[in-house]
XYZ file of C-alpha atoms in Angstrom:
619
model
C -39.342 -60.811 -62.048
C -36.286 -60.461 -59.712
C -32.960 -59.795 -61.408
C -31.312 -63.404 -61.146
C -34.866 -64.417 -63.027
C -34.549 -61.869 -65.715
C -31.097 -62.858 -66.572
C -31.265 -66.558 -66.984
C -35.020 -65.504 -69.145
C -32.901 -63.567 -71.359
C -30.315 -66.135 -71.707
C -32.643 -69.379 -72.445
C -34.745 -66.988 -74.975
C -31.340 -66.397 -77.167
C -29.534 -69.291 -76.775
C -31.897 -71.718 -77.220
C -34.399 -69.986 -79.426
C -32.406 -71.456 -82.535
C -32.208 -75.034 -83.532
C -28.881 -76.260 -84.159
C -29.744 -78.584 -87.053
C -27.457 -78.464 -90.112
C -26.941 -80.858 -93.185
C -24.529 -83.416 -93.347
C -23.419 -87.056 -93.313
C -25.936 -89.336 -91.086
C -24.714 -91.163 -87.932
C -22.790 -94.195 -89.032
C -22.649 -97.822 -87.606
C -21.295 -97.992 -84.469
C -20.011 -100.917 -82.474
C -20.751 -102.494 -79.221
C -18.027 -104.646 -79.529
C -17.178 -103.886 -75.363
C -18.491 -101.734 -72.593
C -17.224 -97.761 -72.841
C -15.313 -96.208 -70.388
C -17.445 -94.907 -67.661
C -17.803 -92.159 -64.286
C -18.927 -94.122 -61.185
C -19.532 -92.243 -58.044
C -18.754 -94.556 -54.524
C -18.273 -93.598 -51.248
C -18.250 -89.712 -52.178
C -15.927 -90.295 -54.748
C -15.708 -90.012 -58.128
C -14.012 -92.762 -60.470
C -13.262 -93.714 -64.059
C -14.300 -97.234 -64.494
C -12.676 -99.719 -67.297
C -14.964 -101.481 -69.724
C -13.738 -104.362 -67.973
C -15.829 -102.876 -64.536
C -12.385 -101.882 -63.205
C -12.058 -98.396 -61.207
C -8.954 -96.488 -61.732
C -7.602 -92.764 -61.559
C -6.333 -92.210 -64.997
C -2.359 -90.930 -64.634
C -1.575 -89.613 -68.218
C 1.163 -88.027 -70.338
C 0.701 -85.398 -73.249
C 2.725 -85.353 -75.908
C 3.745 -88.691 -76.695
C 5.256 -88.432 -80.347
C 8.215 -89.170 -82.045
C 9.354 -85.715 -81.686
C 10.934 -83.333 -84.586
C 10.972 -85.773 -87.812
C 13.793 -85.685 -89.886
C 13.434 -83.087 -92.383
C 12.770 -80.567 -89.730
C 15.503 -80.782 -87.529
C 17.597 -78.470 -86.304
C 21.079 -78.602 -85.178
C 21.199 -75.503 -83.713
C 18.016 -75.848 -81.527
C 18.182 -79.716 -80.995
C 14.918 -81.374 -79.837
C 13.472 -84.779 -79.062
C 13.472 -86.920 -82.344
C 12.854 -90.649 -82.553
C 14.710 -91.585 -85.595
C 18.036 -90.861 -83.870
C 17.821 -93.201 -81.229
C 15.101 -96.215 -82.931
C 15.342 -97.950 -85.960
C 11.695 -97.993 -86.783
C 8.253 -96.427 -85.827
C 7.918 -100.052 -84.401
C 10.335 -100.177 -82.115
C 10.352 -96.265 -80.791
C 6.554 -97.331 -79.762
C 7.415 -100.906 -78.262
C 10.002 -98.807 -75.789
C 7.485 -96.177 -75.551
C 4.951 -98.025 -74.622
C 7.240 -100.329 -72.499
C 8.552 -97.623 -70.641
C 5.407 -95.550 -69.949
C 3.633 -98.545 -67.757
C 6.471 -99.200 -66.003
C 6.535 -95.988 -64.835
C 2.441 -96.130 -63.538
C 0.878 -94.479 -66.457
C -2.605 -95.487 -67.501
C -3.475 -93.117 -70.553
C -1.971 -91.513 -73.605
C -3.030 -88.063 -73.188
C -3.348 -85.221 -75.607
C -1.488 -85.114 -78.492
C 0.083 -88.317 -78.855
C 0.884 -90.554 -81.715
C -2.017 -92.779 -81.369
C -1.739 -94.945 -85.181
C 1.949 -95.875 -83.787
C 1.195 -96.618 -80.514
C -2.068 -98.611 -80.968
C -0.487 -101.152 -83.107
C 2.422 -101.625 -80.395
C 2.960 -104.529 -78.559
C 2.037 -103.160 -74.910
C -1.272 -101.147 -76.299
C -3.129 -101.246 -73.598
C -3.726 -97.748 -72.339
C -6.446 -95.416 -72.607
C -5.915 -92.710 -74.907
C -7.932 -89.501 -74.879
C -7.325 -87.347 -78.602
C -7.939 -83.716 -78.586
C -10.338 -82.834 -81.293
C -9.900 -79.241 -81.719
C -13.261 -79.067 -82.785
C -13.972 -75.019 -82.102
C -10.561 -74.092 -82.762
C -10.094 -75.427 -86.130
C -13.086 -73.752 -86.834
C -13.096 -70.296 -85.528
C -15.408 -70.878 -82.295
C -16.242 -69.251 -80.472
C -14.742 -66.275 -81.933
C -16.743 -66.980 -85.324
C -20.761 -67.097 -85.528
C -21.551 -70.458 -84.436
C -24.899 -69.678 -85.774
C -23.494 -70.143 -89.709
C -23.560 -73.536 -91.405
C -20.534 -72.951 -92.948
C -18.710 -72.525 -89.422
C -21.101 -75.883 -87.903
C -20.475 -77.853 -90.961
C -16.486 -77.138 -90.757
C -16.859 -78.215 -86.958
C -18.509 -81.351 -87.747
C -16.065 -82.236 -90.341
C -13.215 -81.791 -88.235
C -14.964 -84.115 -85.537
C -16.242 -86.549 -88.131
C -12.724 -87.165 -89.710
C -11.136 -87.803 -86.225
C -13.962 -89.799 -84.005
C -14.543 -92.480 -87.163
C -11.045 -93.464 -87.269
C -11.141 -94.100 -82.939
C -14.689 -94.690 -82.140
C -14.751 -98.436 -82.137
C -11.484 -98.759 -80.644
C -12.154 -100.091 -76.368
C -9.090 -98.379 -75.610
C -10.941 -94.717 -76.255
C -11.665 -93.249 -72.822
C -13.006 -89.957 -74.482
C -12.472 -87.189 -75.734
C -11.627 -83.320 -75.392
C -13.350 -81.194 -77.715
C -10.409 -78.306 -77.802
C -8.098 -76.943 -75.846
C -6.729 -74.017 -74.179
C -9.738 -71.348 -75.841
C -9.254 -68.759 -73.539
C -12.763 -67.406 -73.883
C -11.472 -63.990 -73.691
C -14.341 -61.797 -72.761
C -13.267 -58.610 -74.710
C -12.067 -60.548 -77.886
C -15.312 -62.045 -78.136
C -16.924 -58.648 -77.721
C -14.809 -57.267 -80.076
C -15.103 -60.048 -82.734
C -19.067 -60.415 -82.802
C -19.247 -56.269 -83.217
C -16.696 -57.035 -86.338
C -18.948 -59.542 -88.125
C -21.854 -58.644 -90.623
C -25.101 -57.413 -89.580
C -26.396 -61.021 -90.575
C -24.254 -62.613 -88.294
C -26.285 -64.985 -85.987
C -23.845 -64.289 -82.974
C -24.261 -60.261 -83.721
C -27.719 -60.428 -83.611
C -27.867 -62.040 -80.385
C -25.802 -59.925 -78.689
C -27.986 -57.049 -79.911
C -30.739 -58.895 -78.826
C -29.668 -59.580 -75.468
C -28.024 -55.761 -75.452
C -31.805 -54.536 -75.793
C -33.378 -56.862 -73.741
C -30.606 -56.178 -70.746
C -31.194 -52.067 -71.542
C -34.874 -52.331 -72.165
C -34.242 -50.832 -75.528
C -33.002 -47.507 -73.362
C -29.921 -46.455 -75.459
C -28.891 -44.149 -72.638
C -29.336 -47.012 -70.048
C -26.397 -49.130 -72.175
C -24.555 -45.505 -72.639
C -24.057 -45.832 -68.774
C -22.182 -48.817 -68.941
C -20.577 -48.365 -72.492
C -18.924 -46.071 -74.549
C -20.043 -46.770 -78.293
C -17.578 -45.973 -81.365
C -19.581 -45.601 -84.613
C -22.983 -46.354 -83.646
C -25.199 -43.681 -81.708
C -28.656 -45.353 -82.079
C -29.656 -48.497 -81.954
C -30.484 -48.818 -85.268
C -26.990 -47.842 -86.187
C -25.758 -50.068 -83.794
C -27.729 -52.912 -85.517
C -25.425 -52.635 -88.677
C -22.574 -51.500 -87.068
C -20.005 -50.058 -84.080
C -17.799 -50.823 -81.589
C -18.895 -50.861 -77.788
C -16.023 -50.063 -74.702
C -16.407 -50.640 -71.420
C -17.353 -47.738 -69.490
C -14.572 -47.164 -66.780
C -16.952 -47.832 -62.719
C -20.134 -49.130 -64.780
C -21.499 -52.130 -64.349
C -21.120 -53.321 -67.848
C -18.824 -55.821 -66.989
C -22.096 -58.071 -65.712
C -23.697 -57.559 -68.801
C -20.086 -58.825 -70.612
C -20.697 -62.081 -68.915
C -23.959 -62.699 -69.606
C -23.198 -63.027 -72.888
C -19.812 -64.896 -72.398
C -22.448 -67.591 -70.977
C -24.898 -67.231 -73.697
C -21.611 -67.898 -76.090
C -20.579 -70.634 -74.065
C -24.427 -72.438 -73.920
C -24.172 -72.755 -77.753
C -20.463 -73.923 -77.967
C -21.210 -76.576 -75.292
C -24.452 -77.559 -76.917
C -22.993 -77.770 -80.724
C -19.770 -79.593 -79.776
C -22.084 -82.377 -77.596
C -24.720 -82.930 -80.778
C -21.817 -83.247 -83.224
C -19.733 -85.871 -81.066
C -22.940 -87.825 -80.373
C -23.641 -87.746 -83.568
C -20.622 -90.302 -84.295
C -20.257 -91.631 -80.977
C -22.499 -91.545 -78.836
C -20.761 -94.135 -75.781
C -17.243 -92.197 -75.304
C -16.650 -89.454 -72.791
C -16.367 -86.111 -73.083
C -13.821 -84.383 -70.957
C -14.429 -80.650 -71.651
C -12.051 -78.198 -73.360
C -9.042 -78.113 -71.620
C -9.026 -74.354 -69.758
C -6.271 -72.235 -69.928
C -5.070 -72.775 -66.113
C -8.191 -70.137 -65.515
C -11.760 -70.056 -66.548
C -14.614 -67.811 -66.149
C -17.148 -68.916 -63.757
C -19.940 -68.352 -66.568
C -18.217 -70.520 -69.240
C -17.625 -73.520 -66.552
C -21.270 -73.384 -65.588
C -22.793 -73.301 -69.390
C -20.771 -76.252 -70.021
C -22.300 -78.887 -66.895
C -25.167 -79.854 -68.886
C -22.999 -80.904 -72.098
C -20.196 -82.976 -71.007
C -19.177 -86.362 -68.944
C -16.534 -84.440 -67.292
C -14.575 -81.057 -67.097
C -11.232 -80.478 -67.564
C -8.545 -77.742 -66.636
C -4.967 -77.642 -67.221
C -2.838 -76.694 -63.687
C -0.095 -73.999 -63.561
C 1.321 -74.708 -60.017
C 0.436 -71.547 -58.213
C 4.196 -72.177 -56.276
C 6.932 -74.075 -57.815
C 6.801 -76.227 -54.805
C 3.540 -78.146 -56.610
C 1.524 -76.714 -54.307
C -1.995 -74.735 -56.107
C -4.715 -72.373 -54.810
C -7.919 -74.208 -52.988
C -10.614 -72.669 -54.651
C -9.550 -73.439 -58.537
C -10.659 -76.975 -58.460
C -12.713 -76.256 -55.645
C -14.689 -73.831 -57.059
C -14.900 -75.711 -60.894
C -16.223 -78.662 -59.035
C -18.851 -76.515 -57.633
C -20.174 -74.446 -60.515
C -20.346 -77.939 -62.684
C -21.153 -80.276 -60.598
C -18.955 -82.943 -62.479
C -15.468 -84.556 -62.316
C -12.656 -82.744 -63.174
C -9.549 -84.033 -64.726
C -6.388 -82.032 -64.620
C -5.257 -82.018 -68.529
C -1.742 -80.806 -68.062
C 0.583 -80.457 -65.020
C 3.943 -79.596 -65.789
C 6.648 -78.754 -62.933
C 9.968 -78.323 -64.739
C 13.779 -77.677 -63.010
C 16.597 -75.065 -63.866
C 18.855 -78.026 -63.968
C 18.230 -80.221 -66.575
C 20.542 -82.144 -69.168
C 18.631 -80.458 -72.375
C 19.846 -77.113 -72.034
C 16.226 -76.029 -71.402
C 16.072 -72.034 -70.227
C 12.529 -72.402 -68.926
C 12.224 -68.554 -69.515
C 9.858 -67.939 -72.425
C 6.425 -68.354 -70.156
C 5.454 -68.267 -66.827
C 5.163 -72.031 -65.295
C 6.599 -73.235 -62.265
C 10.268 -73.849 -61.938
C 12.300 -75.471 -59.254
C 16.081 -74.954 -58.994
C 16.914 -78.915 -58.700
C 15.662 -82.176 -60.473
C 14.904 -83.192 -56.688
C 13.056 -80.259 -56.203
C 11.115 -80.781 -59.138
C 10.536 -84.381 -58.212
C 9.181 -83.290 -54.946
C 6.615 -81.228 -56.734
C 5.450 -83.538 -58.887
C 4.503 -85.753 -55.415
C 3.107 -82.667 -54.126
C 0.805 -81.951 -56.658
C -0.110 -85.743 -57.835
C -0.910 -86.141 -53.962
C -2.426 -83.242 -53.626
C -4.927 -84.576 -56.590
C -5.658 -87.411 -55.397
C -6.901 -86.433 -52.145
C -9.711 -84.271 -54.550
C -13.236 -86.962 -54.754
C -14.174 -84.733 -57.634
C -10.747 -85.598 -59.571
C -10.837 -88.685 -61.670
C -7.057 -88.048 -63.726
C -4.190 -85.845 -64.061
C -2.384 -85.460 -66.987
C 1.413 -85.040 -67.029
C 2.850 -82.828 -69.826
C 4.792 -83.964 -71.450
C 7.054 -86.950 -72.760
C 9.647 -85.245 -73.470
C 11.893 -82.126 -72.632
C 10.988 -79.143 -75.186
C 13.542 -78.035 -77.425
C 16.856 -76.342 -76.001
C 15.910 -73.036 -77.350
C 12.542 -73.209 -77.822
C 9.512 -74.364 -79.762
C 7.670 -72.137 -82.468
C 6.454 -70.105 -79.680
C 9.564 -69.713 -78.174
C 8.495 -72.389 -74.870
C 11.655 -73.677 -73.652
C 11.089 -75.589 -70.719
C 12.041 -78.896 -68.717
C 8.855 -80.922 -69.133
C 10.233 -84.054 -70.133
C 9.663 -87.336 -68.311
C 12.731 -87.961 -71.042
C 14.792 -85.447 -72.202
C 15.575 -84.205 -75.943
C 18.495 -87.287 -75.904
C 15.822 -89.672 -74.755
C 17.260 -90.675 -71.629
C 14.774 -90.574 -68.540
C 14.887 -88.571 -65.757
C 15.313 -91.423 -63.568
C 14.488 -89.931 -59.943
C 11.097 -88.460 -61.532
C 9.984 -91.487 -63.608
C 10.851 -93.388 -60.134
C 8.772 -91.681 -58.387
C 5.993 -91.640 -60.832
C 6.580 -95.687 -60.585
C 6.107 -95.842 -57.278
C 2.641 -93.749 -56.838
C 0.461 -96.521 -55.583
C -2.698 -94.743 -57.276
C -5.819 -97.027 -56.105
C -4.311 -96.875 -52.379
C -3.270 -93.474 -52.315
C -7.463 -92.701 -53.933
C -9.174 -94.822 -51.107
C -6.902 -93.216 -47.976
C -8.918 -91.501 -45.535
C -9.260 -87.465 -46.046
C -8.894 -85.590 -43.001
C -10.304 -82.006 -43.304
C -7.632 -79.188 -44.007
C -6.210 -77.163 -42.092
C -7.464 -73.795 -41.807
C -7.026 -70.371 -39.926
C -10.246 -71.350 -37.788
C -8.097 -73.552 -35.499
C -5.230 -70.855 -35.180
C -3.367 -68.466 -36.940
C 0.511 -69.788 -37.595
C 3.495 -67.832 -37.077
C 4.563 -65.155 -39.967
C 7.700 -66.385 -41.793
C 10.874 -63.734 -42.520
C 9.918 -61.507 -44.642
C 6.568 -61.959 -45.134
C 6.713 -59.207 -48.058
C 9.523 -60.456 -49.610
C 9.526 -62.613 -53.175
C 6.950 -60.674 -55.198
C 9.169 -60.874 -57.718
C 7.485 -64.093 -59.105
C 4.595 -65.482 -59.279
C 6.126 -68.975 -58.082
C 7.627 -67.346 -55.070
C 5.055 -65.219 -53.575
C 3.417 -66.169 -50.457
C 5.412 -69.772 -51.520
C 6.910 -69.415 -47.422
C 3.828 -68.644 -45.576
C 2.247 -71.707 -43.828
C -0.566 -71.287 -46.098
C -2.091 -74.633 -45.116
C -2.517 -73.676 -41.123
C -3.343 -69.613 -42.476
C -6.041 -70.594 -45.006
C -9.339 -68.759 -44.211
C -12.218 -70.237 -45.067
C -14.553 -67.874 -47.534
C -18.113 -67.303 -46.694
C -18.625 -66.289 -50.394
C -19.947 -69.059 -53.200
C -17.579 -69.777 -55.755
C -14.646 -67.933 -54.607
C -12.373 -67.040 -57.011
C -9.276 -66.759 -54.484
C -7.481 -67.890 -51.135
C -6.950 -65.807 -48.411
C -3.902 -66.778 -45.894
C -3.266 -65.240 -42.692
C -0.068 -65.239 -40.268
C 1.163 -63.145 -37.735
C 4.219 -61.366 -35.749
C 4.379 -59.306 -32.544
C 4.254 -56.245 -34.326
C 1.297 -57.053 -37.163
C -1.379 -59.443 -38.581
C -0.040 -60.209 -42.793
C -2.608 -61.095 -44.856
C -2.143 -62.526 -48.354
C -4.589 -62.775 -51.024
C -3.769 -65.140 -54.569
C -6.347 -64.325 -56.879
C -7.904 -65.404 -60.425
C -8.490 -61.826 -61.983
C -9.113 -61.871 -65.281
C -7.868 -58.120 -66.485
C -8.283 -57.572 -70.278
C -7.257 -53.655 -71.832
C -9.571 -54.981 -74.926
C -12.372 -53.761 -73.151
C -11.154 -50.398 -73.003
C -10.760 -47.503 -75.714
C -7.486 -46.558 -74.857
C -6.137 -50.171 -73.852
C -5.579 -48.988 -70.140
C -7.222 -50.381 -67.438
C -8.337 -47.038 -65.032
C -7.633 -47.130 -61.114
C -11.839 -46.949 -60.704
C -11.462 -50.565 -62.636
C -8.661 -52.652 -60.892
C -9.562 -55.076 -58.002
C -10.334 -53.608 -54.763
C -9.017 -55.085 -51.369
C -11.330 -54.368 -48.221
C -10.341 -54.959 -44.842
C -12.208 -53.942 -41.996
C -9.980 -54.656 -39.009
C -11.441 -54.571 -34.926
C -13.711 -52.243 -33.966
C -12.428 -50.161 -36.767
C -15.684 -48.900 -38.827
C -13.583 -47.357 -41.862
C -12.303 -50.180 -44.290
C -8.814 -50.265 -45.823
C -9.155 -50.310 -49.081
C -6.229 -51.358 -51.362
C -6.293 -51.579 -55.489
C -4.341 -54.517 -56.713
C -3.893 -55.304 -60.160
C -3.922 -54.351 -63.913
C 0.177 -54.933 -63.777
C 0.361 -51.632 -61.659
C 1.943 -51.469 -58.115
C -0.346 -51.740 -55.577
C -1.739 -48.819 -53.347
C -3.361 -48.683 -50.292
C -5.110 -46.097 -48.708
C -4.161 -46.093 -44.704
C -0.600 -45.016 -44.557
C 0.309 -46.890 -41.882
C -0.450 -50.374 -43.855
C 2.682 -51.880 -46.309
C 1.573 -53.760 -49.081
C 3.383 -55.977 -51.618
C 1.237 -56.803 -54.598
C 2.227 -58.874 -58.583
C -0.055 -59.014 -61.197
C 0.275 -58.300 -65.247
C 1.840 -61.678 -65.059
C 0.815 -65.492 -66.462
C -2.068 -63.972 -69.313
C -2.696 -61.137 -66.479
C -4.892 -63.380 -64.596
C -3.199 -63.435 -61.630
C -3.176 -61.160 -58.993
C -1.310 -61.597 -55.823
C -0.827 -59.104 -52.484
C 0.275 -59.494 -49.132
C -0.684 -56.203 -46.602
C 0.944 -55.844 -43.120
C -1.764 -54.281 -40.805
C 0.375 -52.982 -37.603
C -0.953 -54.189 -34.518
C -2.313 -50.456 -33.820
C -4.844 -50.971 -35.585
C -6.015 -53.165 -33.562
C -6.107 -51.258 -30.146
C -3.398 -53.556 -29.835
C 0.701 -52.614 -28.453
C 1.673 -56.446 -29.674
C 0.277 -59.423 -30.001
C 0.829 -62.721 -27.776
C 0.393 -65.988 -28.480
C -3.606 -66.501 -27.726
C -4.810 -63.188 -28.597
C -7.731 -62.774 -30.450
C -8.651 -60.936 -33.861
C -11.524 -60.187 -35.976
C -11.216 -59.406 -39.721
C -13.839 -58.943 -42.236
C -12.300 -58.873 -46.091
C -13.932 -58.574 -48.918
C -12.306 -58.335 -52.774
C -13.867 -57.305 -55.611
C -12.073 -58.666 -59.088
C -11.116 -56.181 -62.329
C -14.205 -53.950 -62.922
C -16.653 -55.698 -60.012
C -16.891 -58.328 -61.796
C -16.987 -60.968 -58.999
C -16.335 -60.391 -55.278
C -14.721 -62.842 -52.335
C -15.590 -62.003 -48.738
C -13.888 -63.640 -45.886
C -14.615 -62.607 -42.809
C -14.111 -64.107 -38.091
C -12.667 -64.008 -35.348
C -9.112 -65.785 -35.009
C -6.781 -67.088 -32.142
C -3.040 -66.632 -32.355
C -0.709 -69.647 -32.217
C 2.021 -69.890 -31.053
C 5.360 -71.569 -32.956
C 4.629 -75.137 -32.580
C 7.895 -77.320 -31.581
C 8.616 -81.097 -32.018
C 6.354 -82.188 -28.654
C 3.396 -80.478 -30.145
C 3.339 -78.013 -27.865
C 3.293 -74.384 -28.455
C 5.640 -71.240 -27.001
C-alpha cells in the first residue's frame, strides 16, 4: 500500500473505530411549521435560499447587543451601552432592528441579542447563534472520547438549539468559534492527559502504526522527554519536534484524526435536536490548517472563516477562500470582516491586535466596498458577516481590543458614509453580474511601484502598492497556501510572496524555532541551474543566500501565521544588462512552509509590460 493509502488506513481505523454513542435526553418534538433555510447551487453558483424559496446572499452583523449594561460601566473606558440612549429593551431593538434593514442587512450574526430582537417589531432577519459547543467544553483540547466531556457538549447544544429550533427565522448555526486548532497545543495537551485518555491512546496508536512500532524510527522525527520506550511512553512523556525531520507530517495526521471526531460529534449532537437548520462550521481564526478544513466537508452544510484583510485597502490573498473552497468542497461564509479607521469619534486606538486599519473613515468605507465586492464575485460564498454593531470600547475590551468596528459608535450615532454605503450594495445584482477571469501575470508582468521593498513594517502595508492583481502568478501546486506577485524595473524582476505559515515554538524543547525549520524560498531564475534559496519566517529577518539578491521579509506577526517577503533578483541574473518592455523571463519558485510542512510551486515564462496609459496603450 502506497503512502497516501497507508495514511488515510490509519486515520479511518482510529477515528472511526469508536462509536460515539453516549446517554442522554432523547430527540424532542420538532416542528415543521415552515420550510428551513437551504444551499441551492444555479448557474455555478452557490446560494442561501429563504423558506419562502427566495435566494439571497446573507449580509450580516456580529455583535448586536445592548452593549455594557449598567452595573458594569465604566467612565473611564466608556463603551456602547443601550440604556443611555433608549428607554427600554423595546425600543433599543425597534431602532435596532429599524436601522439595520435600512442599511441592507439580512442576518443577525454571531453574538447578538436574539430574545430582544425576536420579539421586535421589524423581526424579520435571519439570525445565526454561535453555540460554542467545543469550547465550552474543552474540545478539542480535552478527550472527546470521555462522556463526561460529550455529555457537557451536548448540554451546552441542547440548552441553546431548544430555545431557537422552531423559530423560521433560524438560518443555522456555528458550532464554535475562533478554535485555533493549534497543532503543538494539541500535542502537548493529549501527552498531559491520563494513560486512559481516549485521545492519548489514539495518538499512541496512530504513533505506532505511523513508526511501525520502531521506537528509533519516531526518535528520527522526535525528541521524547520522559518516556524512552514505548511502553513508557504509553503511561507517560512529552514528544518535541525534531529540528529537519519530517515529524511535522505525522503532527497533521493526527490534527485530522482530531478534527474527524470533533466534526463528527458536533454534527450527531446538533441533529440530534434539529435536524433541518444549517450548520456553518466553526468560525476559523482568519487561518486554518488544510487537514482540519478537509475533516470537516463531510459534517457540515457550509464552512465558515473569519477575514483579516491581508491590506487595509480590503483587499485579501487569492488562495484563502480559494483554497478552503477546494479542500471542502462546500460554501463558505465569511463570519467576520472588520476594516476599522484611525479616525473615528470613539477615541478607538486600534493598537491592541493586528487587523486592518485605514487612516480615514473614507478610506475605511472604500474597503468595506472592496472587500464586500470582492465577496461577491466568489460562487462558493453565500454571506459575509460584518463585525460588529458597534465601535469597541475607547480603551479597550477585557482583552485589551480597541478598535473602530462599529457600524455605530460607543455614542450610538452611525457612521453615516459607511452605513450608506452598506445601503446602497445592491446584493442580488451585484451576485448575478458576469465574472470575468482575473488578471494574472500570464498576460504580462506590470510595472514595479517605488520602492518595491519598502513598508514591511506592517502587515497591512506590505506589498499593499504592487499591482498585485496584473502580477498574480498562477500556482501549479493544489491547495496553495500563498500568492505569489511579480513586477518589474529596468534594473530587476521583484517578486513577493504573502503566505499562511503556521509557526508554533510549542513544538520545540527550547521554544525556538531553528533556521533548518523556517520556510524556505526557492527560485530558480533563467538558465540558472543553482536555486536561490531564502529562509523567511519564525519572526526572524530574512536571509538569502546569493549576495547579490535584497530581500525584505515580516513575519512573527497576526498569531505568527503570516509570513510575507519581497526579493529583488538583479537583471544579471538573468544574462540580462536591463530589461525592456517585451522581454521575456522564466521563473520556477517553489516554498516550503515552517518545518516542510506544505510546499507552493509556481513556476513560466513571462512577458514584460510596459506602463499602460489612458489610450490603453503601452510605452
Amino acid at each position: 500500500m502506497g503512502k497516501r493509502g497507508r495514511v488515510l488506513a490509519v486515520g479511518l481505523s482510529l477515528c472511526l473505530g469508536a462509536g460515539v454513542m453516549w446517554g442522554g435526553d432523547q430527540p424532542e418534538r420538532v416542528s415543521f411549521a415552515s420550510r428551513p433555510f437551504s444551499i441551492e447551487h444555479r448557474n455555478g453558483c452557490a446560494w442561501l435560499v429563504r423558506p419562502s424559496g427566495e435566494r439571497f446572499f446573507s449580509f450580516g452583523v456580529c455583535c448586536v447587543d445592548q452593549g455594557t449594561p449598567r452595573a458594569r460601566f465604566n467612565r473611564a473606558n466608556p463603551s456602547y451601552a443601550a440604556w443611555q440612549h433608549y428607554s427600554s429593551t423595546a425600543d433599543w431593538a425597534a431602532t435596532t432592528l429599524k436601522r439595520l434593514r435600512s442599511w441592507g442587512v439580512t442576518t443577525l450574526g454571531g453574538w447578538g441579542d436574539f430574545a430582544a430582537l425576536r420579539a421586535g417589531p421589524e423581526a424579520g432577519l435571519a439570525f445565526t447563534p454561535v453555540l460554542h459547543v467545543g469550547s465550552t467544553a474543552g474540545a478539542p483540547w480535552w478527550d472527546m472520547w470521555d462522556e463526561q466531556i460529550m455529555g457537557r457538549m451536548e448540554q451546552v447544544a441542547r440548552e441553546q438549539i431548544l430555545a431557537f429550533r422552531d423559530d423560521p427565522r433560524l438560518l443555522g448555526y456555528y458550532s464554535d468559534n475562533e478554535l485555533g486548532w493549534w497543532n503543538g497545543a494539541l500535542l502537548r495537551m493529549t501527552l498531559e492527559q491520563p494513560a486512559t485518555s481516549g485521545q492519548r491512546q489514539r495518538l499512541l496508536e496512530l504513533l505506532r502504526q505511523t513508526y511501525r512500532q520502531d521506537w528509533n524510527a519516531l526518535l528520527a522525527d522526535f525528541e521524547p522527554e520522559g518516556a524512552g520506550t514505548w511502553a513508557e511512553l504509553e503511561q507517560r512523556g512529552k514528544l518535541y519536534l525534531r529540528p529537519g525531520s519530517q515529524g511535522i507530517h505525522t503532527l497533521r495526521r493526527f490534527l485530522a484524526l482530531i478534527a474527524e471526531r470533533y466534526y463528527a460529534l458536533v454534527q450527531q449532537i446538533i441533529r440530534k435536536y434539529d435536524r433541518r437548520a444549517l450548520i456553518l462550521g466553526d468560525r476559523y481564526q482568519s487561518f486554518y490548517y488544510p487537514e482540519v478544513a478537509r475533516a470537516s466537508a463531510p459534517y457540515v452544510d457550509a464552512v465558515s472563516g473569519n477575514l483579516n484583510a491581508s491590506w487595509n485597502d480590503g483587499a485579501f490573498t487569492r488562495f484563502y477562500l480559494d483554497t478552503l473552497h477546494a479542500l471542502t468542497g462546500k460554501p463558505i461564509v465569511v463570519s467576520e470582516f472588520d476594516p476599522a479607521a484611525r479616525e473615528n469619534r470613539s477615541g478607538n486606538r486600534n493598537d491592541r491586535g493586528v487587523f486592518p486599519v485605514a487612516a480615514t473613515q473614507a478610506e475605511r468605507v472604500a474597503g468595506f466596498r472592496t472587500t464586500l465586492d470582492a465577496l461577491l464575485r466568489l460562487p462558493y460564498v453565500i454571506g459575509a458577516d460584518w463585525f460588529q454593531y458597534y465601535d469597541e470600547p475607547r480603551h479597550g475590551r477585557e482583552d485589551g481590543e480597541n478598535f473602530n468596528f462599529g457600524l455605530v459608535d460607543i455614542h450610538d450615532r452611525p457612521y453615516r458614509p459607511l452605513t450608506a454605503a452598506a445601503a446602497g450594495f445592491d446584493l442580488m445584482t451585484r451576485r448575478g453580474e458576469p465574472r470575468p477571469p482575473r488578471l494574472d501575470a500570464s498576460q504580462g508582468v506590470p510595472r514595479a511601484p517605488r520602492g518595491p521593498l519598502d513598508h514591511f513594517t506592517q502587515s497591512t502595508l506590505a506589498l499593499k502598492h504592487w499591482d498585485r492583481e496584473r502580477g498574480f502568478v498562477r500556482p501549479v501546486s493544489d491547495f496553495p497556501l500563498a500568492d505569489l506577485y511579480l513586477c518589474w524595473d529596468e534594473g530587476a524582476i521583484y517578486l513577493g510572496v504573502y503566505a499562511q505559515d503556521v509557526v508554533e515554538d510549542e513544538l520545540y524543547r527550547d521554544r525556538r524555532v531553528p533556521e533548518v525549520d523556517r520556510a524556505e524560498l526557492s527560485v530558480v531564475v533563467g538558465e540558472r541551474r543553482q536555486p536561490i534559496r531564502a529562509r523567511l519566517g519564525a519572526g526572524r529577518p530574512p536571509v538569502v543566500d546569493e549576495p547579490a539578491v535584497r530581500i525584505a521579509g515580516l513575519s512573527g506577526v497576526n498569531l505568527g501565521v503570516r509570513n510575507i517577503a519581497a526579493l529583488r533578483l538583479p537583471a544579471r541574473l538573468f544574462n540580462q544588462q536591463r530589461f525592456r518592455p517585451g522581454d521575456t523571463i522564466t521563473l520556477a519558485t517553489t516554498l516550503f512552509t515552517h518545518a516542510r510542512a506544505y510546499s507552493v510551486q509556481w513556476r513560466g515564462a513571462f512577458t514584460l509590460r510596459g506602463a499602460a496609459y489612458a489610450d490603453g496603450n503601452e510605452r
